[in-house]
Amino acid sequence: MIPQQWTPPCNNQCTLKYAALIQIPWRVFCKKGCDSDGETWEDCLGECDEICYKDPVLKDQQWSAYIDRSPGAASYSEECFRACVAGCGYKFDLPSEKVNQVHSKRPSKPPTVEKPAPPAVESRPPHESGHTDDIPSISA
């Protein structure tokens, strides 16, 4: 058996698509799409939503979303979703055009509003004498 045959074809396609060292996390999420339990394309997409976006772990406790194992940052969640959907596409042998048209059902976060810059701090003129009153003059 040659190494290419050690893993299912879907996983091999994920390895080829996300071959760069910095793409390893996305390769993992692509393979999660390949290995999803969903019987249909829609089920697989639903699993990608669950995997890639933070949800509260405890019911009615929004703060518990912080302990969810999803990627976290919005851009990482979107990249995770794209990779997972690619895996679903490989699993169900769908053309890349259809896979690229898929978007998460999660609402995208509104753009962050920049905070106004704090007012400039007024600087004090330097003390004219050689020493300052608030620092003790102790010689070593």
PDB file of C-alpha atoms in Angstrom:
ATOM      1  CA  MET A   1       0.000   0.000   0.000  1.00  0.00           C
ATOM      2  CA  ILE A   2       1.427   3.384  -0.972  1.00  0.00           C
ATOM      3  CA  PRO A   3       1.089   6.418   1.364  1.00  0.00           C
ATOM      4  CA  GLN A   4      -1.612   8.076  -0.776  1.00  0.00           C
ATOM      5  CA  GLN A   5      -3.861   5.080  -0.080  1.00  0.00           C
ATOM      6  CA  TRP A   6      -3.534   5.301   3.714  1.00  0.00           C
ATOM      7  CA  THR A   7      -6.230   7.956   3.968  1.00  0.00           C
ATOM      8  CA  PRO A   8      -9.570   8.360   2.194  1.00  0.00           C
ATOM      9  CA  PRO A   9      -9.495  10.353  -1.075  1.00  0.00           C
ATOM     10  CA  CYS A  10     -11.399  13.212   0.549  1.00  0.00           C
ATOM     11  CA  ASN A  11      -8.675  13.656   3.171  1.00  0.00           C
ATOM     12  CA  ASN A  12      -5.989  13.522   0.471  1.00  0.00           C
ATOM     13  CA  GLN A  13      -7.724  16.360  -1.368  1.00  0.00           C
ATOM     14  CA  CYS A  14      -7.700  18.425   1.840  1.00  0.00           C
ATOM     15  CA  THR A  15      -3.997  17.719   2.267  1.00  0.00           C
ATOM     16  CA  LEU A  16      -3.315  18.892  -1.287  1.00  0.00           C
ATOM     17  CA  LYS A  17      -5.484  22.017  -0.981  1.00  0.00           C
ATOM     18  CA  TYR A  18      -3.979  23.074   2.363  1.00  0.00           C
ATOM     19  CA  ALA A  19      -0.428  21.833   1.852  1.00  0.00           C
ATOM     20  CA  ALA A  20       1.504  24.796   3.266  1.00  0.00           C
ATOM     21  CA  LEU A  21       2.775  24.584   6.829  1.00  0.00           C
ATOM     22  CA  ILE A  22       0.808  27.664   7.879  1.00  0.00           C
ATOM     23  CA  GLN A  23      -2.378  26.076   6.496  1.00  0.00           C
ATOM     24  CA  ILE A  24      -2.333  23.064   8.826  1.00  0.00           C
ATOM     25  CA  PRO A  25      -5.257  24.328  10.963  1.00  0.00           C
ATOM     26  CA  TRP A  26      -7.397  24.750   7.848  1.00  0.00           C
ATOM     27  CA  ARG A  27      -6.382  21.289   6.636  1.00  0.00           C
ATOM     28  CA  VAL A  28      -7.690  19.897   9.930  1.00  0.00           C
ATOM     29  CA  PHE A  29     -11.041  21.657   9.498  1.00  0.00           C
ATOM     30  CA  CYS A  30     -11.248  20.516   5.874  1.00  0.00           C
ATOM     31  CA  LYS A  31     -10.780  16.938   7.069  1.00  0.00           C
ATOM     32  CA  LYS A  32     -13.485  17.484   9.692  1.00  0.00           C
ATOM     33  CA  GLY A  33     -15.798  18.286   6.773  1.00  0.00           C
ATOM     34  CA  CYS A  34     -14.718  15.065   5.065  1.00  0.00           C
ATOM     35  CA  ASP A  35     -15.294  13.038   8.200  1.00  0.00           C
ATOM     36  CA  SER A  36     -18.581  14.664   9.233  1.00  0.00           C
ATOM     37  CA  ASP A  37     -21.469  12.429  10.209  1.00  0.00           C
ATOM     38  CA  GLY A  38     -23.914  14.315   7.995  1.00  0.00           C
ATOM     39  CA  GLU A  39     -25.700  12.152   5.448  1.00  0.00           C
ATOM     40  CA  THR A  40     -26.462  15.095   3.162  1.00  0.00           C
ATOM     41  CA  TRP A  41     -24.707  18.212   1.916  1.00  0.00           C
ATOM     42  CA  GLU A  42     -26.956  20.375   4.137  1.00  0.00           C
ATOM     43  CA  ASP A  43     -26.177  18.260   7.225  1.00  0.00           C
ATOM     44  CA  CYS A  44     -22.480  18.616   6.537  1.00  0.00           C
ATOM     45  CA  LEU A  45     -22.801  22.411   6.227  1.00  0.00           C
ATOM     46  CA  GLY A  46     -24.682  22.492   9.531  1.00  0.00           C
ATOM     47  CA  GLU A  47     -21.836  20.617  11.201  1.00  0.00           C
ATOM     48  CA  CYS A  48     -19.347  23.119   9.771  1.00  0.00           C
ATOM     49  CA  ASP A  49     -21.404  25.926  11.327  1.00  0.00           C
ATOM     50  CA  GLU A  50     -21.284  24.165  14.699  1.00  0.00           C
ATOM     51  CA  ILE A  51     -17.559  23.452  14.475  1.00  0.00           C
ATOM     52  CA  CYS A  52     -16.395  26.872  13.341  1.00  0.00           C
ATOM     53  CA  TYR A  53     -18.519  29.388  15.227  1.00  0.00           C
ATOM     54  CA  LYS A  54     -18.595  29.905  18.977  1.00  0.00           C
ATOM     55  CA  ASP A  55     -21.813  29.013  20.755  1.00  0.00           C
ATOM     56  CA  PRO A  56     -22.594  28.975  24.469  1.00  0.00           C
ATOM     57  CA  VAL A  57     -21.551  25.653  25.979  1.00  0.00           C
ATOM     58  CA  LEU A  58     -24.070  26.010  28.805  1.00  0.00           C
ATOM     59  CA  LYS A  59     -27.675  26.695  27.849  1.00  0.00           C
ATOM     60  CA  ASP A  60     -28.747  30.318  28.417  1.00  0.00           C
ATOM     61  CA  GLN A  61     -25.239  31.256  29.580  1.00  0.00           C
ATOM     62  CA  GLN A  62     -23.801  33.478  26.834  1.00  0.00           C
ATOM     63  CA  TRP A  63     -20.465  33.859  28.675  1.00  0.00           C
ATOM     64  CA  SER A  64     -19.843  30.125  28.226  1.00  0.00           C
ATOM     65  CA  ALA A  65     -19.201  30.696  24.505  1.00  0.00           C
ATOM     66  CA  TYR A  66     -15.669  31.664  25.549  1.00  0.00           C
ATOM     67  CA  ILE A  67     -14.906  28.058  26.488  1.00  0.00           C
ATOM     68  CA  ASP A  68     -16.192  26.667  23.182  1.00  0.00           C
ATOM     69  CA  ARG A  69     -13.348  25.118  21.178  1.00  0.00           C
ATOM     70  CA  SER A  70     -14.160  26.973  17.950  1.00  0.00           C
ATOM     71  CA  PRO A  71     -11.468  29.209  16.419  1.00  0.00           C
ATOM     72  CA  GLY A  72     -12.788  32.387  18.020  1.00  0.00           C
ATOM     73  CA  ALA A  73     -11.933  35.466  15.980  1.00  0.00           C
ATOM     74  CA  ALA A  74     -14.457  36.234  13.239  1.00  0.00           C
ATOM     75  CA  SER A  75     -11.868  35.961  10.463  1.00  0.00           C
ATOM     76  CA  TYR A  76     -10.667  32.583  11.798  1.00  0.00           C
ATOM     77  CA  SER A  77     -14.240  31.319  12.046  1.00  0.00           C
ATOM     78  CA  GLU A  78     -14.890  32.311   8.436  1.00  0.00           C
ATOM     79  CA  GLU A  79     -11.665  30.649   7.251  1.00  0.00           C
ATOM     80  CA  CYS A  80     -12.517  27.541   9.280  1.00  0.00           C
ATOM     81  CA  PHE A  81     -15.977  27.446   7.691  1.00  0.00           C
ATOM     82  CA  ARG A  82     -14.507  27.782   4.166  1.00  0.00           C
ATOM     83  CA  ALA A  83     -12.099  24.904   4.844  1.00  0.00           C
ATOM     84  CA  CYS A  84     -14.776  22.694   6.384  1.00  0.00           C
ATOM     85  CA  VAL A  85     -17.140  23.376   3.469  1.00  0.00           C
ATOM     86  CA  ALA A  86     -14.332  22.422   1.074  1.00  0.00           C
ATOM     87  CA  GLY A  87     -14.127  19.090   2.910  1.00  0.00           C
ATOM     88  CA  CYS A  88     -17.892  18.632   2.576  1.00  0.00           C
ATOM     89  CA  GLY A  89     -17.570  19.392  -1.129  1.00  0.00           C
ATOM     90  CA  TYR A  90     -14.896  16.714  -1.504  1.00  0.00           C
ATOM     91  CA  LYS A  91     -16.994  14.260   0.514  1.00  0.00           C
ATOM     92  CA  PHE A  92     -20.060  14.703  -1.704  1.00  0.00           C
ATOM     93  CA  ASP A  93     -17.995  15.155  -4.892  1.00  0.00           C
ATOM     94  CA  LEU A  94     -19.399  18.608  -5.679  1.00  0.00           C
ATOM     95  CA  PRO A  95     -17.865  21.071  -8.149  1.00  0.00           C
ATOM     96  CA  SER A  96     -15.749  23.815  -6.581  1.00  0.00           C
ATOM     97  CA  GLU A  97     -18.048  26.470  -8.103  1.00  0.00           C
ATOM     98  CA  LYS A  98     -20.935  25.263  -5.925  1.00  0.00           C
ATOM     99  CA  VAL A  99     -18.691  24.967  -2.865  1.00  0.00           C
ATOM    100  CA  ASN A 100     -17.387  28.532  -3.311  1.00  0.00           C
ATOM    101  CA  GLN A 101     -20.944  29.929  -3.366  1.00  0.00           C
ATOM    102  CA  VAL A 102     -21.773  28.649   0.123  1.00  0.00           C
ATOM    103  CA  HIS A 103     -21.953  31.142   2.991  1.00  0.00           C
ATOM    104  CA  SER A 104     -22.534  30.517   6.655  1.00  0.00           C
ATOM    105  CA  LYS A 105     -26.032  31.019   7.980  1.00  0.00           C
ATOM    106  CA  ARG A 106     -24.509  32.916  10.877  1.00  0.00           C
ATOM    107  CA  PRO A 107     -24.896  36.687  10.688  1.00  0.00           C
ATOM    108  CA  SER A 108     -21.632  38.423  10.038  1.00  0.00           C
ATOM    109  CA  LYS A 109     -20.495  40.677  12.839  1.00  0.00           C
ATOM    110  CA  PRO A 110     -20.959  44.414  12.304  1.00  0.00           C
ATOM    111  CA  PRO A 111     -17.767  46.304  11.546  1.00  0.00           C
ATOM    112  CA  THR A 112     -16.004  47.528  14.632  1.00  0.00           C
ATOM    113  CA  VAL A 113     -16.292  51.230  15.317  1.00  0.00           C
ATOM    114  CA  GLU A 114     -13.005  52.942  15.975  1.00  0.00           C
ATOM    115  CA  LYS A 115     -12.777  54.670  19.322  1.00  0.00           C
ATOM    116  CA  PRO A 116     -11.806  58.347  19.229  1.00  0.00           C
ATOM    117  CA  ALA A 117      -8.221  59.052  20.191  1.00  0.00           C
ATOM    118  CA  PRO A 118      -7.748  60.104  23.821  1.00  0.00           C
ATOM    119  CA  PRO A 119      -6.942  63.788  24.369  1.00  0.00           C
ATOM    120  CA  ALA A 120      -3.274  64.680  24.397  1.00  0.00           C
ATOM    121  CA  VAL A 121      -1.687  64.764  27.837  1.00  0.00           C
ATOM    122  CA  GLU A 122      -0.260  68.125  28.794  1.00  0.00           C
ATOM    123  CA  SER A 123       3.466  67.925  29.477  1.00  0.00           C
ATOM    124  CA  ARG A 124       5.095  69.796  32.367  1.00  0.00           C
ATOM    125  CA  PRO A 125       8.136  71.954  31.793  1.00  0.00           C
ATOM    126  CA  PRO A 126      11.349  70.459  33.200  1.00  0.00           C
ATOM    127  CA  HIS A 127      12.431  71.531  36.694  1.00  0.00           C
ATOM    128  CA  GLU A 128      15.134  74.185  36.496  1.00  0.00           C
ATOM    129  CA  SER A 129      17.356  73.040  39.353  1.00  0.00           C
ATOM    130  CA  GLY A 130      19.634  70.030  39.027  1.00  0.00           C
ATOM    131  CA  HIS A 131      17.497  67.823  41.276  1.00  0.00           C
ATOM    132  CA  THR A 132      13.822  67.280  41.914  1.00  0.00           C
ATOM    133  CA  ASP A 133      12.098  67.621  45.268  1.00  0.00           C
ATOM    134  CA  ASP A 134      10.219  64.348  45.048  1.00  0.00           C
ATOM    135  CA  ILE A 135      13.306  62.179  44.512  1.00  0.00           C
ATOM    136  CA  PRO A 136      15.610  61.815  47.518  1.00  0.00           C
ATOM    137  CA  SER A 137      19.231  62.606  46.814  1.00  0.00           C
ATOM    138  CA  ILE A 138      21.118  59.667  48.224  1.00  0.00           C
ATOM    139  CA  SER A 139      24.614  58.903  47.120  1.00  0.00           C
ATOM    140  CA  ALA A 140      25.763  55.361  46.823  1.00  0.00           C
TER     141      ALA A 140
END
